[in-house]
Amino acid sequence: MRKSLLLFTCALGLYFPAKAQDSTEVQSYALSLQEAITYGLENSYTAKNAQTDVEIALKQKWEIIAQGLPQISGEITYQNQLIQPTSFIPAQFFDPDAEPGTFTPVQFSPKQSASATATWNQLIFDGSYIVGVQSAKTLLQISENAKVKTDLEVKQSVIEAYGNVLLAQESISIFQKNLKTINKNLNDTRKIFENGLGEEEDVEQLQITALGLETQLNNTVRQLAIAYDMLKLTLGIPIDSKLEVTDKLEDLTMQYYDLNLLTQTIEPEKNIDFRIAQDQTNLAETEVKLEKSKALPRLSAYVNYGASGASNEFTFLSDEQRYFEQSVLGVSLSVPIFSSGMRAAKTAQKELAYKQSLEDLEQARNQIKLQIATARNDYQFALDNYATQEKNLALAERIENKNSIKFFEGIASSFELSEAQSQLYQAQQDYLQAMYDVIANKAALEKVLDTTIYKPKED
């Protein structure tokens, strides 16, 4: 029996630590670009805050609307006069035979008192309230448009961060391939030199190239880790989580090589930046109305009901305590008459600010046109550059291959081979960068066109 109990206890000890370890297990993610965009729109820090701003604006809207609805308040007061106030009454008031000029101290109020009052306030008319409700709708619209802009920026940031990870991965793959080739050439050249058929300078030149590649490889490995952390931060994923990207740089480049996008356009008024500028103009116009509304009268009403009682002892919870009721109905009308020009000055300021907002709106319209043209040109250049770098890479590979053959045949020098290799390595990096630019510039163009970013083309 004891042996069985001991085995059971040991089994529990092994089980619960294992469960505790599982609870702290690092979460893993494997995301394609589209999955990363979807995840980022729901979980990124900026997207969450933008959604919270919309919710705050909804609460602010109701706060303003509620100001014109009935307001009920209650008040309960209890007083205990620790030292009761004393008044002095001429003594002749109580005793006609009293000596003139003498006074009798009297305490009029009971020592303790309590009262309870409920008041209903109702706003009947206030021009500022009407304008305030309009401004609440504008503020909500501003928050909603800000959320749209944030979503577009999150999409673009995710695409760029995702692309940087792919770019670093491809760079590492190419550096590793080049380093493997250089090390093979270095070993072959060293053997040739050891057999007395080559020069030591050829070996040293290849060593220089190999060391440079190894340094670049190590740096790119570190950059890949940073790129992953940046992508996690953009997505709203904890930095210590594991993340794997499932797309390939070349596949995404071909998937989103879209010439049709170059012909798409929108009216500037549909761009999110213009809509935000329009919101600011509407808000400035509302502020003008608000200042003008302050010259209108304000009408409100109230009614209250309460009861009060008094006693020298605390008997307010007793059934025998007497309470005396009171109730008041009132109407208040406030009419602005003369402000020495203060209201007129404030209104003029808001009108000038509204005029400025109209100029800003027109400037925004032209800036958006320029942004669309610039983004379209950048994307066109990215497409053209990608085609050019693809051809340059093929040429650089052939040149390097020819010089490598000539070098081992003794026709070309090590400097000529090194120059061809450097040209190839640069062409490789330019090609990778060109692929990334296609992806990033398409994201930028689709952002200003306010379309769905990175929707794959139909096959």
Short mmCIF file of C-alpha atoms in Angstrom, two decimals:
data_model
loop_
_atom_site.label_atom_id
_atom_site.label_comp_id
_atom_site.label_asym_id
_atom_site.label_seq_id
_atom_site.Cartn_x
_atom_site.Cartn_y
_atom_site.Cartn_z
CA MET A 1 0.00 0.00 0.00
CA ARG A 2 2.76 2.45 0.92
CA LYS A 3 4.65 1.56 -2.26
CA SER A 4 1.57 2.29 -4.38
CA LEU A 5 1.05 5.61 -2.57
CA LEU A 6 4.67 6.56 -3.17
CA LEU A 7 4.42 5.77 -6.88
CA PHE A 8 1.21 7.81 -7.12
CA THR A 9 2.84 10.77 -5.40
CA CYS A 10 5.85 10.61 -7.71
CA ALA A 11 3.56 10.46 -10.71
CA LEU A 12 1.76 13.61 -9.55
CA GLY A 13 5.11 15.32 -9.03
CA LEU A 14 6.11 14.53 -12.58
CA TYR A 15 2.75 15.50 -14.03
CA PHE A 16 2.20 18.90 -12.45
CA PRO A 17 5.70 20.31 -13.21
CA ALA A 18 5.19 19.22 -16.79
CA LYS A 19 1.86 21.04 -16.92
CA ALA A 20 3.46 24.12 -15.40
CA GLN A 21 6.18 24.01 -18.03
CA ASP A 22 3.59 23.73 -20.80
CA SER A 23 1.86 26.85 -19.49
CA THR A 24 5.02 28.89 -20.07
CA GLU A 25 5.68 27.42 -23.49
CA VAL A 26 6.56 30.03 -26.13
CA GLN A 27 3.79 30.52 -28.68
CA SER A 28 4.63 29.87 -32.33
CA TYR A 29 3.22 31.46 -35.48
CA ALA A 30 3.51 30.56 -39.17
CA LEU A 31 2.01 33.26 -41.39
CA SER A 32 1.72 34.05 -45.05
CA LEU A 33 1.69 37.72 -46.05
CA GLN A 34 -2.09 37.85 -46.30
CA GLU A 35 -2.44 36.08 -42.95
CA ALA A 36 0.03 38.53 -41.43
CA ILE A 37 -2.01 41.49 -42.73
CA THR A 38 -5.22 40.04 -41.28
CA TYR A 39 -3.52 39.32 -37.96
CA GLY A 40 -1.97 42.80 -37.81
CA LEU A 41 -5.28 44.56 -38.45
CA GLU A 42 -6.78 42.77 -35.46
CA ASN A 43 -3.86 42.64 -33.04
CA SER A 44 -1.34 45.39 -33.78
CA TYR A 45 -0.96 48.00 -31.06
CA THR A 46 -1.86 50.93 -33.33
CA ALA A 47 -4.94 49.18 -34.74
CA LYS A 48 -6.21 48.39 -31.24
CA ASN A 49 -5.66 51.97 -30.09
CA ALA A 50 -7.44 53.33 -33.16
CA GLN A 51 -10.44 51.11 -32.43
CA THR A 52 -10.40 52.31 -28.83
CA ASP A 53 -10.44 55.91 -30.08
CA VAL A 54 -13.63 55.12 -32.01
CA GLU A 55 -15.20 53.67 -28.88
CA ILE A 56 -14.15 56.74 -26.90
CA ALA A 57 -15.75 58.99 -29.55
CA LEU A 58 -18.99 57.01 -29.24
CA LYS A 59 -18.99 57.60 -25.48
CA GLN A 60 -18.24 61.30 -26.01
CA LYS A 61 -21.15 61.55 -28.44
CA TRP A 62 -23.53 60.10 -25.89
CA GLU A 63 -22.06 62.37 -23.19
CA ILE A 64 -22.98 65.43 -25.27
CA ILE A 65 -26.44 64.12 -26.15
CA ALA A 66 -27.16 63.28 -22.51
CA GLN A 67 -26.65 66.92 -21.53
CA GLY A 68 -30.03 67.75 -23.12
CA LEU A 69 -31.84 64.87 -21.41
CA PRO A 70 -33.38 65.01 -17.92
CA GLN A 71 -30.85 65.28 -15.12
CA ILE A 72 -31.91 64.06 -11.68
CA SER A 73 -29.84 64.65 -8.58
CA GLY A 74 -30.37 63.96 -4.92
CA GLU A 75 -28.94 65.49 -1.76
CA ILE A 76 -29.09 64.39 1.86
CA THR A 77 -27.84 66.73 4.57
CA TYR A 78 -27.33 66.09 8.27
CA GLN A 79 -26.13 68.73 10.73
CA ASN A 80 -25.18 68.46 14.37
CA GLN A 81 -24.49 71.80 15.97
CA LEU A 82 -21.84 70.92 18.51
CA ILE A 83 -22.10 74.43 19.90
CA GLN A 84 -25.47 75.95 19.14
CA PRO A 85 -25.53 79.61 18.05
CA THR A 86 -27.02 82.01 20.57
CA SER A 87 -29.04 85.12 19.77
CA PHE A 88 -29.75 87.99 22.17
CA ILE A 89 -33.28 89.33 22.48
CA PRO A 90 -34.20 92.43 24.54
CA ALA A 91 -35.26 91.24 27.98
CA GLN A 92 -38.41 93.40 27.88
CA PHE A 93 -39.66 91.17 25.05
CA PHE A 94 -40.13 88.39 27.60
CA ASP A 95 -40.62 90.49 30.77
CA PRO A 96 -42.13 94.00 30.54
CA ASP A 97 -40.69 94.82 33.94
CA ALA A 98 -37.15 94.01 32.87
CA GLU A 99 -34.58 96.76 32.99
CA PRO A 100 -34.23 98.52 29.64
CA GLY A 101 -31.01 97.76 27.75
CA THR A 102 -30.72 94.21 29.06
CA PHE A 103 -30.86 91.15 26.79
CA THR A 104 -31.88 87.56 27.19
CA PRO A 105 -29.81 84.84 25.39
CA VAL A 106 -31.96 82.57 23.23
CA GLN A 107 -31.14 79.48 21.08
CA PHE A 108 -33.69 79.27 18.27
CA SER A 109 -32.65 76.23 16.23
CA PRO A 110 -32.64 72.61 17.45
CA LYS A 111 -29.26 71.02 17.92
CA GLN A 112 -29.63 68.50 15.08
CA SER A 113 -31.31 68.67 11.68
CA ALA A 114 -31.63 66.51 8.57
CA SER A 115 -33.03 67.07 5.10
CA ALA A 116 -33.34 65.19 1.80
CA THR A 117 -33.99 66.80 -1.59
CA ALA A 118 -34.38 65.45 -5.15
CA THR A 119 -34.10 67.84 -8.12
CA TRP A 120 -35.10 67.33 -11.75
CA ASN A 121 -33.31 69.64 -14.23
CA GLN A 122 -34.37 69.84 -17.86
CA LEU A 123 -32.79 71.82 -20.66
CA ILE A 124 -35.55 73.23 -22.88
CA PHE A 125 -33.58 75.25 -25.42
CA ASP A 126 -29.89 75.95 -25.89
CA GLY A 127 -28.34 76.71 -29.25
CA SER A 128 -24.94 75.54 -28.01
CA TYR A 129 -26.41 72.13 -27.22
CA ILE A 130 -27.81 71.71 -30.73
CA VAL A 131 -24.46 72.61 -32.27
CA GLY A 132 -22.70 70.37 -29.73
CA VAL A 133 -24.67 67.36 -30.93
CA GLN A 134 -23.59 68.14 -34.49
CA SER A 135 -19.96 68.42 -33.40
CA ALA A 136 -20.21 65.05 -31.64
CA LYS A 137 -21.15 63.41 -34.93
CA THR A 138 -18.18 65.11 -36.58
CA LEU A 139 -15.80 63.94 -33.86
CA LEU A 140 -17.07 60.38 -34.30
CA GLN A 141 -16.52 60.64 -38.05
CA ILE A 142 -12.97 61.88 -37.43
CA SER A 143 -12.24 58.86 -35.24
CA GLU A 144 -13.71 56.44 -37.77
CA ASN A 145 -11.68 57.93 -40.62
CA ALA A 146 -8.58 57.87 -38.43
CA LYS A 147 -9.23 54.16 -37.91
CA VAL A 148 -9.40 53.64 -41.68
CA LYS A 149 -6.12 55.50 -42.15
CA THR A 150 -4.52 53.49 -39.35
CA ASP A 151 -5.62 50.25 -41.00
CA LEU A 152 -4.06 51.32 -44.28
CA GLU A 153 -0.83 52.23 -42.50
CA VAL A 154 -0.81 48.94 -40.59
CA LYS A 155 -1.22 47.03 -43.85
CA GLN A 156 1.66 48.89 -45.44
CA SER A 157 3.86 48.46 -42.36
CA VAL A 158 3.16 44.72 -42.21
CA ILE A 159 3.99 44.32 -45.90
CA GLU A 160 7.26 46.22 -45.55
CA ALA A 161 8.26 44.36 -42.39
CA TYR A 162 7.33 41.01 -43.94
CA GLY A 163 9.27 41.91 -47.07
CA ASN A 164 12.36 42.82 -45.02
CA VAL A 165 12.31 39.35 -43.46
CA LEU A 166 12.11 37.73 -46.89
CA LEU A 167 14.84 40.00 -48.20
CA ALA A 168 17.18 39.02 -45.35
CA GLN A 169 16.39 35.34 -45.81
CA GLU A 170 17.19 35.43 -49.53
CA SER A 171 20.35 37.41 -48.87
CA ILE A 172 21.55 34.78 -46.41
CA SER A 173 20.85 32.03 -48.92
CA ILE A 174 22.83 33.81 -51.62
CA PHE A 175 25.75 34.64 -49.30
CA GLN A 176 25.93 31.01 -48.21
CA LYS A 177 25.92 29.85 -51.83
CA ASN A 178 28.58 32.38 -52.84
CA LEU A 179 30.73 31.53 -49.81
CA LYS A 180 30.55 27.84 -50.65
CA THR A 181 31.67 28.55 -54.21
CA ILE A 182 34.50 30.84 -53.08
CA ASN A 183 35.77 28.32 -50.55
CA LYS A 184 35.86 25.66 -53.25
CA ASN A 185 37.76 27.98 -55.59
CA LEU A 186 40.09 28.91 -52.73
CA ASN A 187 40.90 25.28 -51.98
CA ASP A 188 41.51 24.53 -55.67
CA THR A 189 43.71 27.62 -56.06
CA ARG A 190 45.70 26.77 -52.93
CA LYS A 191 46.42 23.30 -54.32
CA ILE A 192 47.53 24.81 -57.62
CA PHE A 193 49.82 27.18 -55.74
CA GLU A 194 51.24 24.39 -53.58
CA ASN A 195 52.08 22.46 -56.76
CA GLY A 196 54.00 25.46 -58.04
CA LEU A 197 51.58 26.22 -60.87
CA GLY A 198 50.09 29.44 -59.48
CA GLU A 199 50.90 32.58 -57.55
CA GLU A 200 50.33 33.18 -53.85
CA GLU A 201 48.61 36.44 -54.74
CA ASP A 202 45.75 34.48 -56.34
CA VAL A 203 45.20 32.63 -53.07
CA GLU A 204 45.30 35.83 -51.06
CA GLN A 205 42.85 37.56 -53.38
CA LEU A 206 40.32 34.76 -52.94
CA GLN A 207 40.89 34.84 -49.18
CA ILE A 208 39.98 38.53 -49.15
CA THR A 209 36.77 37.78 -51.04
CA ALA A 210 35.90 34.87 -48.74
CA LEU A 211 36.44 36.95 -45.58
CA GLY A 212 34.26 39.74 -46.97
CA LEU A 213 31.46 37.30 -47.77
CA GLU A 214 31.66 35.72 -44.34
CA THR A 215 31.40 39.12 -42.65
CA GLN A 216 28.39 40.07 -44.77
CA LEU A 217 26.76 36.72 -44.04
CA ASN A 218 27.14 37.13 -40.28
CA ASN A 219 25.77 40.67 -40.45
CA THR A 220 22.76 39.56 -42.50
CA VAL A 221 22.00 36.77 -40.03
CA ARG A 222 21.81 39.39 -37.29
CA GLN A 223 19.69 41.62 -39.51
CA LEU A 224 17.28 38.73 -40.07
CA ALA A 225 16.73 38.41 -36.31
CA ILE A 226 16.07 42.16 -36.09
CA ALA A 227 13.71 41.99 -39.08
CA TYR A 228 11.75 39.21 -37.40
CA ASP A 229 11.48 41.24 -34.19
CA MET A 230 10.32 44.26 -36.17
CA LEU A 231 7.64 42.15 -37.86
CA LYS A 232 6.51 40.79 -34.50
CA LEU A 233 6.28 44.31 -33.11
CA THR A 234 4.27 45.44 -36.14
CA LEU A 235 1.88 42.51 -35.79
CA GLY A 236 1.48 42.89 -32.04
CA ILE A 237 3.19 39.57 -31.31
CA PRO A 238 5.44 39.26 -28.22
CA ILE A 239 9.10 39.55 -29.18
CA ASP A 240 9.99 36.27 -27.47
CA SER A 241 7.46 34.33 -29.59
CA LYS A 242 8.48 32.15 -32.51
CA LEU A 243 7.48 33.40 -35.94
CA GLU A 244 7.89 31.83 -39.36
CA VAL A 245 7.06 33.44 -42.70
CA THR A 246 5.69 31.00 -45.26
CA ASP A 247 5.82 33.07 -48.46
CA LYS A 248 8.84 33.48 -50.72
CA LEU A 249 10.17 36.78 -51.99
CA GLU A 250 10.21 35.79 -55.65
CA ASP A 251 6.72 34.26 -55.48
CA LEU A 252 5.24 37.44 -53.98
CA THR A 253 7.02 39.59 -56.53
CA MET A 254 5.54 37.66 -59.44
CA GLN A 255 2.14 37.46 -57.77
CA TYR A 256 1.92 41.22 -57.41
CA TYR A 257 3.60 42.30 -60.61
CA ASP A 258 0.44 44.11 -61.70
CA LEU A 259 0.51 46.45 -64.69
CA ASN A 260 -3.26 46.99 -64.45
CA LEU A 261 -2.80 48.84 -61.16
CA LEU A 262 -0.96 51.59 -63.04
CA THR A 263 -4.17 52.54 -64.84
CA GLN A 264 -6.35 52.67 -61.73
CA THR A 265 -7.25 56.02 -60.24
CA ILE A 266 -9.70 57.58 -57.80
CA GLU A 267 -11.12 61.00 -57.20
CA PRO A 268 -9.13 62.89 -54.56
CA GLU A 269 -12.32 63.27 -52.52
CA LYS A 270 -12.39 59.49 -51.94
CA ASN A 271 -8.87 59.39 -50.53
CA ILE A 272 -8.73 58.93 -46.76
CA ASP A 273 -6.40 61.91 -46.27
CA PHE A 274 -8.90 64.15 -48.05
CA ARG A 275 -11.76 62.76 -45.96
CA ILE A 276 -9.81 63.54 -42.80
CA ALA A 277 -9.13 67.07 -44.07
CA GLN A 278 -12.86 67.38 -44.84
CA ASP A 279 -13.63 66.36 -41.27
CA GLN A 280 -11.39 69.13 -39.97
CA THR A 281 -13.20 71.61 -42.21
CA ASN A 282 -16.58 70.43 -40.95
CA LEU A 283 -15.34 70.76 -37.38
CA ALA A 284 -14.15 74.32 -38.04
CA GLU A 285 -17.55 75.18 -39.53
CA THR A 286 -19.27 73.71 -36.48
CA GLU A 287 -17.12 75.87 -34.21
CA VAL A 288 -18.35 78.95 -36.08
CA LYS A 289 -21.94 77.86 -35.48
CA LEU A 290 -21.13 77.24 -31.83
CA GLU A 291 -19.86 80.77 -31.30
CA LYS A 292 -22.91 82.22 -33.05
CA SER A 293 -25.23 80.07 -30.96
CA LYS A 294 -23.90 81.66 -27.78
CA ALA A 295 -25.85 84.81 -28.68
CA LEU A 296 -29.14 82.87 -28.39
CA PRO A 297 -31.12 82.64 -25.15
CA ARG A 298 -30.95 79.57 -22.92
CA LEU A 299 -34.11 78.20 -21.36
CA SER A 300 -34.18 75.54 -18.66
CA ALA A 301 -36.54 74.33 -15.97
CA TYR A 302 -36.32 72.45 -12.73
CA VAL A 303 -38.53 70.97 -10.07
CA ASN A 304 -37.48 69.66 -6.69
CA TYR A 305 -39.06 67.90 -3.77
CA GLY A 306 -37.70 67.37 -0.29
CA ALA A 307 -38.37 67.03 3.39
CA SER A 308 -36.57 68.23 6.48
CA GLY A 309 -36.74 67.63 10.18
CA ALA A 310 -35.06 68.84 13.36
CA SER A 311 -34.52 67.58 16.89
CA ASN A 312 -32.25 68.04 19.87
CA GLU A 313 -31.54 64.30 19.80
CA PHE A 314 -30.82 61.93 16.89
CA THR A 315 -34.36 60.68 16.28
CA PHE A 316 -34.40 60.89 12.48
CA LEU A 317 -34.84 57.14 12.07
CA SER A 318 -37.68 57.02 14.53
CA ASP A 319 -41.30 56.73 13.40
CA GLU A 320 -42.20 59.58 15.73
CA GLN A 321 -39.86 62.03 13.97
CA ARG A 322 -41.81 64.70 12.11
CA TYR A 323 -40.68 65.79 8.65
CA PHE A 324 -41.88 68.85 6.78
CA GLU A 325 -42.17 68.69 2.97
CA GLN A 326 -41.23 71.36 0.45
CA SER A 327 -41.24 71.55 -3.36
CA VAL A 328 -40.21 74.21 -5.88
CA LEU A 329 -40.89 74.55 -9.60
CA GLY A 330 -38.72 77.00 -11.48
CA VAL A 331 -37.92 78.20 -14.99
CA SER A 332 -34.70 79.98 -15.91
CA LEU A 333 -34.23 82.12 -19.02
CA SER A 334 -30.77 83.50 -19.75
CA VAL A 335 -30.52 86.09 -22.53
CA PRO A 336 -27.14 87.46 -23.67
CA ILE A 337 -27.52 91.20 -24.14
CA PHE A 338 -24.16 92.93 -24.40
CA SER A 339 -20.60 91.53 -24.28
CA SER A 340 -18.61 94.60 -25.40
CA GLY A 341 -17.79 92.88 -28.70
CA MET A 342 -16.27 89.78 -27.10
CA ARG A 343 -18.67 87.35 -28.80
CA ALA A 344 -18.21 89.06 -32.13
CA ALA A 345 -14.42 88.80 -31.81
CA LYS A 346 -14.58 85.11 -30.96
CA THR A 347 -16.94 84.45 -33.87
CA ALA A 348 -14.61 86.32 -36.24
CA GLN A 349 -11.69 84.17 -35.05
CA LYS A 350 -13.60 80.97 -35.77
CA GLU A 351 -14.67 82.25 -39.18
CA LEU A 352 -11.04 82.97 -40.07
CA ALA A 353 -10.05 79.51 -38.85
CA TYR A 354 -12.80 78.03 -41.02
CA LYS A 355 -11.43 79.98 -43.97
CA GLN A 356 -8.00 78.50 -43.29
CA SER A 357 -9.47 75.00 -43.19
CA LEU A 358 -10.95 75.54 -46.66
CA GLU A 359 -7.50 76.46 -47.94
CA ASP A 360 -6.06 73.38 -46.24
CA LEU A 361 -8.76 71.27 -47.89
CA GLU A 362 -7.85 72.58 -51.33
CA GLN A 363 -4.17 72.00 -50.58
CA ALA A 364 -4.99 68.43 -49.50
CA ARG A 365 -6.81 67.83 -52.79
CA ASN A 366 -3.75 68.83 -54.82
CA GLN A 367 -1.34 66.98 -52.52
CA ILE A 368 -3.34 63.78 -52.99
CA LYS A 369 -3.16 64.17 -56.76
CA LEU A 370 0.60 64.55 -56.44
CA GLN A 371 0.86 61.56 -54.07
CA ILE A 372 -1.04 59.35 -56.51
CA ALA A 373 1.13 60.44 -59.42
CA THR A 374 4.32 59.95 -57.38
CA ALA A 375 3.28 56.52 -56.09
CA ARG A 376 2.30 55.43 -59.60
CA ASN A 377 5.65 56.58 -60.95
CA ASP A 378 7.53 54.80 -58.14
CA TYR A 379 5.67 51.57 -58.82
CA GLN A 380 6.30 51.86 -62.57
CA PHE A 381 9.99 52.38 -61.88
CA ALA A 382 10.02 49.38 -59.52
CA LEU A 383 8.52 47.18 -62.24
CA ASP A 384 10.97 48.45 -64.85
CA ASN A 385 13.91 48.16 -62.47
CA TYR A 386 12.96 44.59 -61.57
CA ALA A 387 13.04 43.60 -65.24
CA THR A 388 16.37 45.39 -65.69
CA GLN A 389 17.98 43.84 -62.60
CA GLU A 390 16.82 40.39 -63.68
CA LYS A 391 18.68 40.84 -66.98
CA ASN A 392 21.71 42.35 -65.23
CA LEU A 393 21.90 39.36 -62.91
CA ALA A 394 21.90 36.93 -65.82
CA LEU A 395 24.68 38.94 -67.52
CA ALA A 396 26.73 39.17 -64.31
CA GLU A 397 26.44 35.40 -63.79
CA ARG A 398 27.71 34.71 -67.30
CA ILE A 399 30.58 37.20 -66.90
CA GLU A 400 31.63 35.68 -63.56
CA ASN A 401 31.41 32.16 -64.97
CA LYS A 402 33.58 33.08 -67.94
CA ASN A 403 36.19 34.78 -65.77
CA SER A 404 36.22 31.81 -63.41
CA ILE A 405 36.97 29.45 -66.31
CA LYS A 406 39.65 31.80 -67.65
CA PHE A 407 41.22 32.10 -64.18
CA PHE A 408 41.68 28.37 -63.74
CA GLU A 409 42.95 28.11 -67.31
CA GLY A 410 45.52 30.79 -66.48
CA ILE A 411 44.12 33.33 -68.94
CA ALA A 412 42.55 35.78 -66.44
CA SER A 413 44.16 37.23 -63.33
CA SER A 414 42.79 37.01 -59.79
CA PHE A 415 41.94 40.72 -59.93
CA GLU A 416 39.78 40.19 -63.01
CA LEU A 417 38.01 37.29 -61.30
CA SER A 418 37.51 39.36 -58.13
CA GLU A 419 36.04 42.22 -60.12
CA ALA A 420 33.62 39.87 -61.89
CA GLN A 421 32.64 38.32 -58.55
CA SER A 422 32.04 41.73 -56.96
CA GLN A 423 29.89 42.69 -59.93
CA LEU A 424 27.89 39.46 -59.53
CA TYR A 425 27.40 39.96 -55.81
CA GLN A 426 26.18 43.50 -56.36
CA ALA A 427 23.83 42.33 -59.11
CA GLN A 428 22.40 39.70 -56.76
CA GLN A 429 21.68 42.26 -54.06
CA ASP A 430 20.23 44.71 -56.59
CA TYR A 431 17.94 41.96 -57.86
CA LEU A 432 16.70 41.12 -54.37
CA GLN A 433 16.16 44.80 -53.61
CA ALA A 434 14.26 45.21 -56.87
CA MET A 435 11.90 42.40 -55.89
CA TYR A 436 11.32 44.00 -52.49
CA ASP A 437 10.70 47.39 -54.14
CA VAL A 438 7.97 45.89 -56.34
CA ILE A 439 6.16 44.67 -53.23
CA ALA A 440 6.69 47.82 -51.17
CA ASN A 441 5.83 50.29 -53.93
CA LYS A 442 2.67 48.43 -54.82
CA ALA A 443 1.64 48.67 -51.18
CA ALA A 444 2.30 52.43 -51.25
CA LEU A 445 0.30 52.89 -54.46
CA GLU A 446 -2.64 50.88 -53.18
CA LYS A 447 -2.60 52.90 -49.98
CA VAL A 448 -3.09 56.21 -51.79
CA LEU A 449 -5.65 54.59 -54.09
CA ASP A 450 -7.40 53.36 -50.94
CA THR A 451 -7.98 49.88 -52.36
CA THR A 452 -7.56 46.43 -50.84
CA ILE A 453 -3.84 46.00 -50.36
CA TYR A 454 -2.31 42.91 -51.80
CA LYS A 455 -5.35 41.18 -53.16
CA PRO A 456 -3.88 38.39 -55.34
CA LYS A 457 -4.67 38.47 -59.04
CA GLU A 458 -6.93 35.83 -60.49
CA ASP A 459 -5.09 33.10 -62.39
#
